Amino acid sequence: MTTVLNGKRAVVTGAAGGIGAALAAELIDRGTAVVLADLSPDVSDTAAELGASAFAWTGDVSSVEGIGALIEFADDRLGGIDLYFANAGIIGPAMLGETDADWDAIIDVNMRAHIRAAQALVPRWQEAGSGYFVATASAAGLLTQIGSAAYSVTKHASVGFAEWLAMTYRDDGIRASVICPMGVNTNLLDDARAGGGSAQKAVTSAGTVMEPAEVATIVLDAVEDEQFLILPHPEVLEMYRMKGSDYDRWLRGMSRYQARLNDQ
C-alpha cells in the first residue's frame, strides 16, 4: 500500500498486543518501519510476526531513562523517529484509590510518559521541521470514567497535553493527534472486566466493543489527514457536544446512569 506513511519511521508503545500491536501492523502495511515497545517480553513475538520492518524493544516507556533508551534504540534501528504513538496505558485503581502509590503508577504511565517522550522528541522535530505525536487517550478523556477517578483524570490530561502540543508547535511542522475510543477488545478491557463493578459495565454498555484492527485503520486514516481528534466510536462526538451544551444536566444524567449500573 502506498500512502503518506510510506518510508516513515515510527515508535509504538504498549505494542505487545491490543491497539498497539494493531497500529504497528497497520503502519507496516502502509510502508512504515516500526519499533514496538512494551514492558512485556511478549512484544518480541509480536514484532517477529510482523516481519523485517518491525523491531522489538522491552522496557519501561513511562520513565525518563526508559524513554531515552527507547529513542536511542529506535535511532539505531530506524535512523530516526518521524511518528511516536504514546499508546501504553493502565486501568489504575477503582474509585478514589487508597494510596498515593495507586495514583503515581497511573499518572506515570497514562500522563507523564507522554510528557517525557515529547520533551525528548520535540526539540529534534523542531530542528527537522516535522514530527508527529499520537496519544492514545479514551472517550473517558472527553467525558469521564464511571468508577475510576484516576483513569478519568489521566485520560483528560492526555487529551489536554496532546491539544497543547498540536497548538503550540504547529508552525514548527509538528502535528499531534489524540485517540479517544470507547470499548476496544483488548487486555485493558479484560482487566476492567476482571475488576467488575460500574466501570466495566459503563464501557461495555455505552457502545459497540471494537476490534483493535478496526481502530488501527481508523486511526491511521485520520493521521494521514492530520486530524487531531480521532473518534473510532463516532457517537462520542454527540455525547461530548451534549456535555458541553449543558454541563449540569449532563452531570445529573451521568449520576443517574451510574446508579442504574450499580443497581444492575
XYZ file of N, CA and C in Angstrom:
792
model
N 0.846 -1.190 0.000
C 0.000 0.000 0.000
C 0.888 1.249 0.000
N 0.649 2.151 -0.930
C 1.407 3.396 -0.995
C 0.604 4.506 -0.350
N 1.114 5.049 0.748
C 0.422 6.117 1.476
C 1.443 7.165 1.888
N 0.956 8.218 2.543
C 1.875 9.246 3.034
C 2.754 8.714 4.153
N 2.419 7.564 4.707
C 3.238 6.953 5.748
C 4.353 6.073 5.186
N 4.356 5.869 3.894
C 5.372 5.039 3.270
C 6.761 5.645 3.476
N 7.673 4.835 4.005
C 9.033 5.300 4.230
C 9.246 6.001 5.557
N 8.195 6.168 6.353
C 8.329 6.824 7.648
C 8.841 5.840 8.697
N 9.217 6.415 9.845
C 9.765 5.619 10.942
C 8.965 5.928 12.203
N 8.447 4.882 12.849
C 7.539 5.090 13.970
C 7.930 4.266 15.183
N 7.567 4.779 16.348
C 7.634 4.043 17.599
C 6.211 3.898 18.117
N 5.851 2.698 18.548
C 4.539 2.448 19.148
C 4.770 1.820 20.515
N 4.278 2.463 21.570
C 4.408 1.896 22.904
C 3.152 1.089 23.251
N 3.304 0.214 24.236
C 2.198 -0.674 24.566
C 1.843 -1.570 23.400
N 2.862 -2.095 22.723
C 2.670 -2.730 21.420
C 2.741 -4.253 21.450
N 2.762 -4.853 22.639
C 2.789 -6.311 22.685
C 1.475 -6.910 22.213
N 0.393 -6.167 22.356
C -0.921 -6.639 21.940
C -1.879 -5.479 21.819
N -3.146 -5.784 21.617
C -4.182 -4.767 21.602
C -4.033 -3.722 20.522
N -4.395 -2.485 20.862
C -4.347 -1.387 19.897
C -2.915 -1.150 19.419
N -1.937 -1.244 20.322
C -0.548 -1.002 19.940
C -0.055 -1.953 18.878
N -0.313 -3.247 19.069
C 0.104 -4.234 18.075
C -0.621 -4.023 16.757
N -1.906 -3.667 16.833
C -2.684 -3.419 15.614
C -2.179 -2.186 14.878
N -1.820 -1.142 15.618
C -1.243 0.049 14.983
C 0.066 -0.297 14.283
N 0.907 -1.075 14.951
C 2.179 -1.457 14.341
C 1.959 -2.240 13.058
N 1.035 -3.182 13.085
C 0.756 -3.985 11.890
C 0.241 -3.119 10.747
N -0.656 -2.193 11.057
C -1.216 -1.323 10.017
C -0.169 -0.349 9.492
N 0.678 0.151 10.364
C 1.774 1.024 9.925
C 2.681 0.300 8.946
N 3.032 -0.929 9.266
C 3.908 -1.699 8.386
C 3.224 -1.954 7.052
N 1.931 -2.230 7.070
C 1.179 -2.404 5.817
C 1.229 -1.148 4.958
N 1.368 0.003 5.601
C 1.407 1.279 4.879
C 2.830 1.739 4.585
N 3.809 0.863 4.809
C 5.178 1.159 4.409
C 6.049 1.802 5.451
N 5.630 1.752 6.725
C 6.377 2.373 7.804
C 7.221 1.325 8.530
N 8.429 1.684 8.890
C 9.255 0.840 9.757
C 8.922 1.192 11.201
N 8.820 0.175 12.054
C 8.262 0.395 13.386
C 9.105 -0.275 14.473
N 9.318 0.457 15.565
C 9.803 -0.127 16.813
C 8.595 -0.334 17.715
N 8.389 -1.584 18.121
C 7.322 -1.929 19.052
C 7.919 -1.981 20.448
N 7.376 -1.194 21.366
C 7.913 -1.112 22.718
C 6.870 -1.574 23.730
N 7.321 -2.316 24.717
C 6.402 -2.767 25.754
C 7.203 -3.263 26.947
N 6.585 -3.206 28.113
C 7.189 -3.781 29.305
C 7.181 -5.301 29.250
N 6.229 -5.861 28.503
C 6.112 -7.314 28.394
C 7.079 -7.870 27.353
N 7.780 -8.945 27.677
C 8.670 -9.569 26.686
C 7.915 -10.172 25.507
N 6.592 -10.296 25.630
C 5.790 -10.803 24.512
C 5.901 -9.914 23.275
N 6.370 -8.684 23.472
C 6.496 -7.772 22.338
C 7.462 -8.327 21.289
N 8.425 -9.145 21.714
C 9.368 -9.738 20.756
C 8.647 -10.681 19.799
N 7.718 -11.466 20.324
C 6.944 -12.371 19.469
C 6.039 -11.590 18.527
N 5.446 -10.536 19.050
C 4.564 -9.701 18.212
C 5.342 -9.099 17.055
N 6.521 -8.566 17.335
C 7.342 -7.962 16.287
C 7.804 -9.001 15.282
N 8.173 -10.172 15.769
C 8.656 -11.223 14.870
C 7.598 -11.621 13.851
N 6.345 -11.587 14.268
C 5.251 -11.947 13.362
C 5.030 -10.894 12.277
N 5.541 -9.684 12.494
C 5.304 -8.585 11.550
C 6.397 -8.438 10.504
N 7.487 -9.165 10.650
C 8.491 -9.177 9.595
C 9.658 -8.238 9.813
N 10.399 -8.013 8.733
C 11.686 -7.318 8.814
C 11.570 -5.838 9.128
N 10.385 -5.261 8.971
C 10.210 -3.833 9.247
C 9.840 -3.556 10.695
N 9.773 -4.610 11.516
C 9.379 -4.474 12.916
C 10.542 -4.826 13.832
N 10.740 -4.008 14.856
C 11.822 -4.210 15.816
C 11.237 -4.112 17.229
N 11.616 -5.040 18.092
C 11.066 -5.085 19.442
C 12.023 -4.468 20.453
N 11.461 -3.705 21.366
C 12.215 -3.146 22.496
C 11.418 -3.407 23.753
N 12.066 -3.955 24.781
C 11.392 -4.268 26.041
C 11.915 -3.353 27.135
N 10.993 -2.674 27.812
C 11.399 -1.778 28.887
C 10.260 -0.894 29.332
N 10.570 0.021 30.248
C 9.585 0.912 30.860
C 9.472 2.195 30.033
N 8.357 2.350 29.330
C 8.175 3.524 28.460
C 7.626 4.722 29.221
N 7.509 4.609 30.550
C 6.998 5.742 31.324
C 8.102 6.513 32.040
N 9.287 5.931 32.162
C 10.378 6.596 32.874
C 11.268 7.388 31.920
N 11.930 8.393 32.447
C 12.857 9.189 31.642
C 13.959 8.300 31.078
N 14.481 7.421 31.915
C 15.573 6.548 31.475
C 15.091 5.581 30.396
N 13.900 5.033 30.600
C 13.356 4.099 29.623
C 13.092 4.750 28.280
N 12.520 5.936 28.297
C 12.242 6.639 27.049
C 13.542 6.993 26.333
N 14.539 7.398 27.103
C 15.833 7.688 26.491
C 16.426 6.471 25.809
N 16.336 5.324 26.486
C 16.865 4.083 25.904
C 16.048 3.660 24.682
N 14.744 3.846 24.732
C 13.888 3.506 23.592
C 14.220 4.373 22.380
N 14.390 5.653 22.587
C 14.710 6.551 21.473
C 16.078 6.213 20.889
N 17.031 5.907 21.759
C 18.361 5.503 21.274
C 18.264 4.231 20.435
N 17.456 3.277 20.896
C 17.256 2.029 20.148
C 16.618 2.311 18.794
N 15.588 3.174 18.774
C 14.909 3.496 17.512
C 15.848 4.225 16.555
N 16.664 5.113 17.093
C 17.643 5.798 16.238
C 18.595 4.797 15.601
N 19.008 3.805 16.380
C 19.943 2.802 15.872
C 19.301 1.912 14.817
N 18.062 1.473 15.068
C 17.417 0.534 14.160
C 16.760 1.231 12.969
N 16.193 2.414 13.194
C 15.420 3.087 12.141
C 16.129 4.286 11.536
N 17.107 4.821 12.252
C 17.777 6.029 11.766
C 17.060 7.305 12.134
N 16.067 7.207 13.019
C 15.310 8.388 13.445
C 13.877 8.016 13.749
N 13.110 9.004 14.204
C 11.704 8.796 14.562
C 10.877 9.907 13.945
N 9.951 9.541 13.080
C 9.046 10.510 12.470
C 7.710 10.593 13.206
N 7.276 9.459 13.761
C 6.000 9.411 14.472
C 6.197 8.649 15.783
N 5.568 9.159 16.838
C 5.619 8.493 18.136
C 4.197 8.272 18.611
N 3.826 6.997 18.799
C 2.492 6.640 19.262
C 2.583 6.296 20.752
N 2.164 7.237 21.596
C 2.165 7.037 23.047
C 0.895 6.279 23.408
N 0.966 4.973 23.284
C -0.222 4.130 23.369
C -0.328 3.354 24.678
N 0.775 3.158 25.379
C 0.743 2.372 26.613
C -0.195 3.003 27.630
N -0.958 2.169 28.329
C -1.873 2.683 29.338
C -2.276 1.598 30.310
N -2.704 2.023 31.505
C -3.193 1.084 32.505
C -4.520 1.576 33.061
N -5.272 0.672 33.691
C -6.583 0.995 34.272
C -6.442 1.799 35.559
N -5.530 1.376 36.426
C -5.363 2.061 37.696
C -6.387 1.629 38.734
N -6.419 2.332 39.860
C -7.275 1.919 40.969
C -8.749 2.249 40.726
N -9.616 1.509 41.404
C -11.046 1.819 41.378
C -11.332 3.028 42.263
N -12.397 3.714 41.923
C -12.884 4.850 42.702
C -11.755 5.861 42.973
N -11.539 6.236 44.242
C -10.519 7.227 44.566
C -9.140 6.619 44.773
N -9.041 5.283 44.751
C -7.792 4.650 45.129
C -7.598 4.729 46.629
N -6.545 4.074 47.096
C -6.318 4.038 48.542
C -5.017 4.708 48.967
N -4.038 4.778 48.070
C -2.732 5.322 48.426
C -2.203 6.212 47.309
N -1.196 6.998 47.642
C -0.509 7.785 46.620
C 0.108 6.894 45.554
N 0.576 5.721 45.962
C 1.207 4.808 45.008
C 0.229 4.375 43.928
N -1.049 4.198 44.295
C -2.065 3.870 43.295
C -2.101 4.924 42.199
N -2.048 6.171 42.593
C -2.118 7.278 41.641
C -0.795 7.494 40.917
N 0.318 7.310 41.630
C 1.624 7.538 40.997
C 1.811 6.647 39.775
N 1.415 5.391 39.884
C 1.625 4.461 38.773
C 0.847 4.884 37.539
N -0.424 5.205 37.694
C -1.238 5.532 36.530
C -0.884 6.907 35.967
N -0.489 7.831 36.828
C -0.053 9.141 36.334
C 1.223 8.990 35.504
N 2.132 8.145 35.953
C 3.363 7.922 35.200
C 3.083 7.310 33.825
N 2.253 6.277 33.786
C 2.026 5.557 32.525
C 1.095 6.322 31.599
N 0.004 6.838 32.120
C -1.024 7.452 31.262
C -0.767 8.917 30.947
N 0.078 9.587 31.731
C 0.276 11.014 31.512
C 1.746 11.398 31.383
N 2.545 11.128 32.411
C 3.939 11.584 32.373
C 4.726 10.928 31.240
N 4.359 9.714 30.855
C 5.046 9.073 29.726
C 4.921 9.914 28.465
N 3.775 10.548 28.265
C 3.569 11.400 27.095
C 4.439 12.657 27.198
N 4.428 13.247 28.375
C 5.218 14.467 28.579
C 6.704 14.183 28.378
N 7.171 13.099 28.972
C 8.602 12.776 28.896
C 9.041 12.450 27.478
N 8.196 11.748 26.737
C 8.533 11.463 25.341
C 8.581 12.743 24.520
N 7.610 13.616 24.727
C 7.585 14.872 23.972
C 8.785 15.748 24.314
N 9.173 15.778 25.577
C 10.346 16.565 25.959
C 11.600 16.102 25.225
N 11.682 14.811 24.977
C 12.847 14.271 24.278
C 12.767 14.471 22.773
N 11.552 14.421 22.218
C 11.392 14.403 20.764
C 11.142 15.768 20.133
N 10.423 16.645 20.824
C 10.036 17.920 20.196
C 11.238 18.745 19.746
N 12.299 18.891 20.552
C 13.429 19.698 20.071
C 14.037 19.173 18.774
N 14.165 17.859 18.633
C 14.738 17.311 17.398
C 13.759 17.465 16.246
N 12.458 17.371 16.514
C 11.463 17.585 15.461
C 11.430 19.049 15.035
N 11.615 19.955 15.975
C 11.695 21.375 15.608
C 12.863 21.619 14.663
N 13.976 21.012 14.962
C 15.158 21.169 14.113
C 14.926 20.574 12.733
N 14.228 19.434 12.697
C 13.964 18.765 11.421
C 12.833 19.419 10.638
N 11.966 20.151 11.336
C 10.833 20.795 10.673
C 9.624 19.900 10.517
N 9.624 18.738 11.193
C 8.472 17.841 11.109
C 8.539 16.808 12.230
N 7.390 16.241 12.540
C 7.274 15.199 13.545
C 5.806 15.029 13.894
N 5.455 13.868 14.409
C 4.042 13.587 14.693
C 3.941 12.811 16.004
N 3.137 13.344 16.938
C 2.908 12.726 18.235
C 1.448 12.291 18.315
N 1.214 11.000 18.548
C -0.145 10.472 18.622
C -0.342 9.847 20.000
N -1.308 10.375 20.748
C -1.588 9.879 22.094
C -2.850 9.028 22.085
N -2.777 7.872 22.719
C -3.981 7.084 22.938
C -4.570 7.491 24.280
N -5.687 8.184 24.222
C -6.402 8.562 25.443
C -7.608 7.630 25.563
N -8.796 8.183 25.575
C -10.009 7.403 25.748
C -11.186 8.352 25.631
N -12.359 7.803 25.342
C -13.569 8.617 25.446
C -13.698 9.177 26.855
N -13.121 8.484 27.833
C -13.119 8.981 29.214
C -12.381 10.304 29.345
N -11.485 10.596 28.414
C -10.764 11.856 28.433
C -11.587 13.027 27.955
N -12.690 12.750 27.281
C -13.623 13.793 26.852
C -14.866 13.816 27.734
N -15.244 12.659 28.215
C -16.458 12.518 29.015
C -16.041 12.289 30.468
N -16.050 11.080 30.922
C -15.494 10.704 32.222
C -15.522 9.195 32.314
N -14.909 8.638 33.336
C -14.941 7.197 33.541
C -15.670 6.889 34.838
N -16.862 6.374 34.732
C -17.596 5.961 35.918
C -16.779 4.896 36.654
N -16.636 5.072 37.971
C -15.977 4.067 38.792
C -14.481 4.216 38.955
N -13.830 5.167 38.266
C -12.377 5.303 38.388
C -11.957 6.754 38.207
N -11.644 7.404 39.322
C -11.179 8.792 39.247
C -9.839 8.891 38.533
N -8.914 7.991 38.852
C -7.556 8.083 38.303
C -7.547 7.901 36.796
N -8.316 6.947 36.296
C -8.363 6.737 34.857
C -8.959 7.958 34.160
N -10.044 8.475 34.712
C -10.688 9.646 34.117
C -9.750 10.851 34.093
N -9.101 11.099 35.217
C -8.221 12.265 35.331
C -7.035 12.164 34.380
N -6.392 11.000 34.328
C -5.200 10.870 33.483
C -5.549 10.897 32.001
N -6.715 10.402 31.635
C -7.103 10.455 30.228
C -7.520 11.870 29.825
N -8.128 12.614 30.740
C -8.365 14.037 30.472
C -7.037 14.751 30.255
N -6.047 14.425 31.084
C -4.728 15.046 30.955
C -4.075 14.702 29.626
N -4.249 13.457 29.181
C -3.687 13.045 27.894
C -4.270 13.860 26.748
N -5.584 14.069 26.776
C -6.233 14.890 25.748
C -5.705 16.315 25.808
N -5.639 16.867 27.011
C -5.194 18.253 27.154
C -3.763 18.457 26.704
N -2.891 17.492 26.989
C -1.489 17.629 26.598
C -1.335 17.540 25.081
N -2.035 16.598 24.463
C -1.965 16.484 23.006
C -2.493 17.739 22.335
N -3.576 18.288 22.890
C -4.138 19.533 22.350
C -3.117 20.660 22.422
N -2.422 20.748 23.558
C -1.414 21.795 23.726
C -0.275 21.611 22.725
N 0.181 20.375 22.536
C 1.233 20.122 21.549
C 0.793 20.556 20.157
N -0.427 20.176 19.778
C -0.926 20.480 18.436
C -0.976 21.981 18.180
N -1.364 22.724 19.198
C -1.476 24.181 19.059
C -0.108 24.866 19.083
N 0.744 24.434 19.993
C 1.979 25.162 20.272
C 3.028 24.993 19.177
N 3.117 23.803 18.591
C 4.217 23.520 17.665
C 3.774 23.377 16.208
N 2.569 23.805 15.931
C 2.060 23.674 14.560
C 2.949 24.405 13.552
N 3.371 25.603 13.891
C 4.197 26.383 12.962
C 5.597 25.807 12.802
N 5.977 24.866 13.668
C 7.267 24.185 13.546
C 7.167 22.931 12.684
N 5.982 22.673 12.148
C 5.799 21.491 11.313
C 5.459 20.237 12.096
N 5.218 20.380 13.400
C 4.911 19.238 14.261
C 3.401 19.096 14.382
N 2.928 17.862 14.265
C 1.497 17.583 14.383
C 1.254 16.668 15.580
N 0.037 16.732 16.110
C -0.360 15.856 17.207
C -1.805 15.429 16.999
N -2.095 14.212 17.414
C -3.457 13.683 17.397
C -3.711 12.962 18.705
N -4.996 12.818 19.047
C -5.354 12.064 20.238
C -6.486 11.100 19.878
N -6.351 9.858 20.335
C -7.320 8.799 20.038
C -8.223 8.628 21.255
N -9.536 8.713 21.039
C -10.489 8.643 22.153
C -11.569 7.599 21.883
N -11.224 6.324 21.952
C -12.219 5.274 21.724
C -13.031 4.976 22.981
N -14.149 4.286 22.798
C -14.846 3.665 23.925
C -14.309 2.235 24.048
N -15.170 1.239 24.096
C -14.707 -0.114 24.326
C -13.961 -0.710 23.148
N -12.782 -1.273 23.404
C -11.992 -1.992 22.406
C -11.596 -3.331 23.020
N -11.628 -4.370 22.237
C -11.382 -5.726 22.723
C -9.886 -5.947 22.964
N -9.419 -5.511 24.127
C -8.006 -5.578 24.477
C -7.838 -6.128 25.890
N -6.593 -6.336 26.290
C -6.314 -6.758 27.658
C -6.774 -5.719 28.674
N -6.747 -4.440 28.276
C -7.208 -3.385 29.174
C -8.690 -3.572 29.510
N -9.469 -3.917 28.501
C -10.889 -4.184 28.741
C -11.054 -5.446 29.583
N -10.217 -6.434 29.339
C -10.259 -7.650 30.156
C -9.953 -7.335 31.623
N -8.996 -6.415 31.850
C -8.673 -6.014 33.219
C -9.881 -5.348 33.878
N -10.590 -4.537 33.092
C -11.785 -3.883 33.635
C -12.854 -4.919 33.961
N -13.005 -5.927 33.088
C -13.974 -6.984 33.350
C -13.621 -7.743 34.624
N -12.336 -8.024 34.784
C -11.889 -8.767 35.963
C -12.169 -7.983 37.240
N -12.058 -6.639 37.137
C -12.331 -5.800 38.292
C -13.811 -5.684 38.600
N -14.653 -5.913 37.580
C -16.099 -5.846 37.768
C -16.546 -4.434 38.093
N -17.754 -4.320 38.612
C -18.248 -3.029 39.053
C -18.735 -2.152 37.930
N -19.054 -0.902 38.289
C -19.680 0.017 37.346
C -18.752 0.451 36.223
N -17.428 0.493 36.471
C -16.503 0.925 35.422
C -16.577 0.012 34.213
N -16.543 -1.297 34.457
C -16.609 -2.263 33.351
C -17.956 -2.181 32.645
N -19.036 -2.099 33.417
C -20.365 -2.033 32.828
C -20.530 -0.781 31.970
N -19.954 0.330 32.421
C -20.064 1.578 31.663
C -19.397 1.458 30.299
N -18.241 0.799 30.257
C -17.505 0.656 28.999
C -18.254 -0.233 28.018
N -18.719 -1.383 28.498
C -19.316 -2.362 27.591
C -20.752 -2.030 27.203
N -21.433 -1.207 27.995
C -22.819 -0.884 27.682
C -22.982 0.412 26.889
N -21.919 1.219 26.822
C -22.034 2.532 26.179
C -22.066 2.451 24.658
N -21.484 1.403 24.082
C -21.437 1.294 22.623
C -20.807 -0.014 22.206
N -20.610 -0.161 20.906
C -20.020 -1.373 20.356
C -18.578 -1.543 20.822
N -18.216 -2.760 21.209
C -16.825 -3.064 21.511
C -16.127 -3.409 20.199
N -15.165 -2.573 19.807
C -14.486 -2.713 18.520
C -13.264 -3.612 18.639
N -12.828 -4.141 17.513
C -11.587 -4.899 17.452
C -10.405 -3.940 17.224
N -9.236 -4.268 17.775
C -8.079 -3.387 17.614
C -7.739 -3.067 16.162
N -7.867 -4.031 15.267
C -7.531 -3.779 13.858
C -8.453 -2.727 13.247
N -9.730 -2.736 13.637
C -10.659 -1.711 13.152
C -10.204 -0.332 13.609
N -9.830 -0.256 14.871
C -9.386 1.023 15.435
C -8.123 1.503 14.731
N -7.185 0.603 14.485
C -5.920 0.983 13.856
C -6.133 1.584 12.473
N -7.035 1.009 11.695
C -7.315 1.542 10.359
C -7.885 2.950 10.446
N -8.832 3.151 11.346
C -9.437 4.476 11.534
C -8.386 5.488 11.979
N -7.540 5.070 12.910
C -6.522 5.980 13.442
C -5.552 6.424 12.356
N -5.043 5.492 11.587
C -4.019 5.864 10.606
C -4.607 6.615 9.421
N -5.853 6.343 9.086
C -6.520 7.183 8.076
C -6.577 8.630 8.566
N -6.905 8.801 9.854
C -7.001 10.140 10.427
C -5.630 10.811 10.527
N -4.610 10.040 10.891
C -3.256 10.585 10.966
C -2.796 11.053 9.590
N -3.101 10.282 8.565
C -2.718 10.698 7.212
C -3.397 12.008 6.817
N -4.585 12.249 7.377
C -5.304 13.501 7.111
C -4.961 14.595 8.116
N -4.032 14.306 9.046
C -3.625 15.227 10.113
C -4.823 15.707 10.931
N -5.695 14.781 11.259
C -6.886 15.066 12.061
C -6.517 14.965 13.535
N -6.843 15.978 14.317
C -6.444 15.960 15.727
C -7.259 14.964 16.548
N -8.564 15.148 16.600
C -9.415 14.328 17.459
C -9.892 13.104 16.684
N -9.435 11.932 17.117
C -9.741 10.684 16.415
C -10.741 9.901 17.256
N -11.930 9.674 16.698
C -13.022 9.038 17.422
C -13.439 7.759 16.702
N -12.844 6.616 17.060
C -13.259 5.354 16.443
C -14.746 5.067 16.640
N -15.302 5.522 17.772
C -16.744 5.441 18.013
C -17.315 6.835 17.762
N -17.898 7.082 16.595
C -18.315 8.446 16.249
C -19.388 9.020 17.176
N -20.121 8.152 17.878
C -21.163 8.647 18.776
C -20.590 9.428 19.955
N -19.289 9.272 20.219
C -18.653 10.017 21.300
C -18.747 11.519 21.049
N -18.700 11.920 19.780
C -18.777 13.345 19.460
C -20.101 13.936 19.915
N -21.196 13.228 19.692
C -22.502 13.730 20.120
C -22.585 13.777 21.648
N -22.028 12.782 22.312
C -22.005 12.787 23.780
C -21.209 13.985 24.298
N -20.101 14.266 23.631
C -19.247 15.396 24.028
C -19.968 16.724 23.820
N -20.706 16.818 22.733
C -21.480 18.030 22.480
C -22.576 18.206 23.518
N -23.222 17.132 23.893
C -24.266 17.202 24.920
C -23.675 17.658 26.252
N -22.523 17.138 26.584
C -21.853 17.544 27.823
C -21.572 19.047 27.805
N -21.011 19.535 26.711
C -20.654 20.953 26.629
C -21.844 21.888 26.572
N -22.960 21.403 26.050
C -24.129 22.279 25.893
C -24.837 22.553 27.210
N -24.759 21.624 28.154
C -25.399 21.822 29.461
C -24.688 20.915 30.467
N -23.629 21.436 31.039
C -22.770 20.629 31.897
C -23.538 20.063 33.104
N -24.336 20.913 33.752
C -25.053 20.456 34.945
C -26.058 19.360 34.615
N -26.757 19.504 33.502
C -27.700 18.465 33.090
C -26.952 17.160 32.799
N -25.809 17.280 32.148
C -25.015 16.097 31.832
C -24.551 15.382 33.102
N -24.098 16.147 34.101
C -23.659 15.554 35.360
C -24.810 14.831 36.062
N -25.971 15.430 36.059
C -27.124 14.762 36.675
C -27.449 13.466 35.944
N -27.393 13.515 34.613
C -27.679 12.320 33.821
C -26.655 11.221 34.066
N -25.370 11.590 34.153
C -24.329 10.599 34.416
C -24.475 9.988 35.806
N -24.908 10.803 36.769
C -25.133 10.282 38.110
C -26.258 9.249 38.117
N -27.317 9.534 37.374
C -28.417 8.573 37.272
C -27.962 7.299 36.557
N -27.156 7.473 35.503
C -26.632 6.326 34.754
C -25.776 5.446 35.663
N -24.911 6.065 36.462
C -24.079 5.323 37.395
C -24.935 4.545 38.391
N -26.009 5.164 38.893
C -26.883 4.493 39.853
C -27.530 3.270 39.215
N -27.941 3.388 37.937
C -28.539 2.236 37.264
C -27.529 1.108 37.103
N -26.305 1.446 36.744
C -25.268 0.425 36.601
C -25.000 -0.273 37.927
N -24.965 0.507 39.002
C -24.726 -0.088 40.312
C -25.859 -1.010 40.731
N -27.079 -0.629 40.378
C -28.228 -1.461 40.709
C -28.186 -2.792 39.959
N -27.635 -2.750 38.731
C -27.550 -3.969 37.928
C -26.502 -4.938 38.470
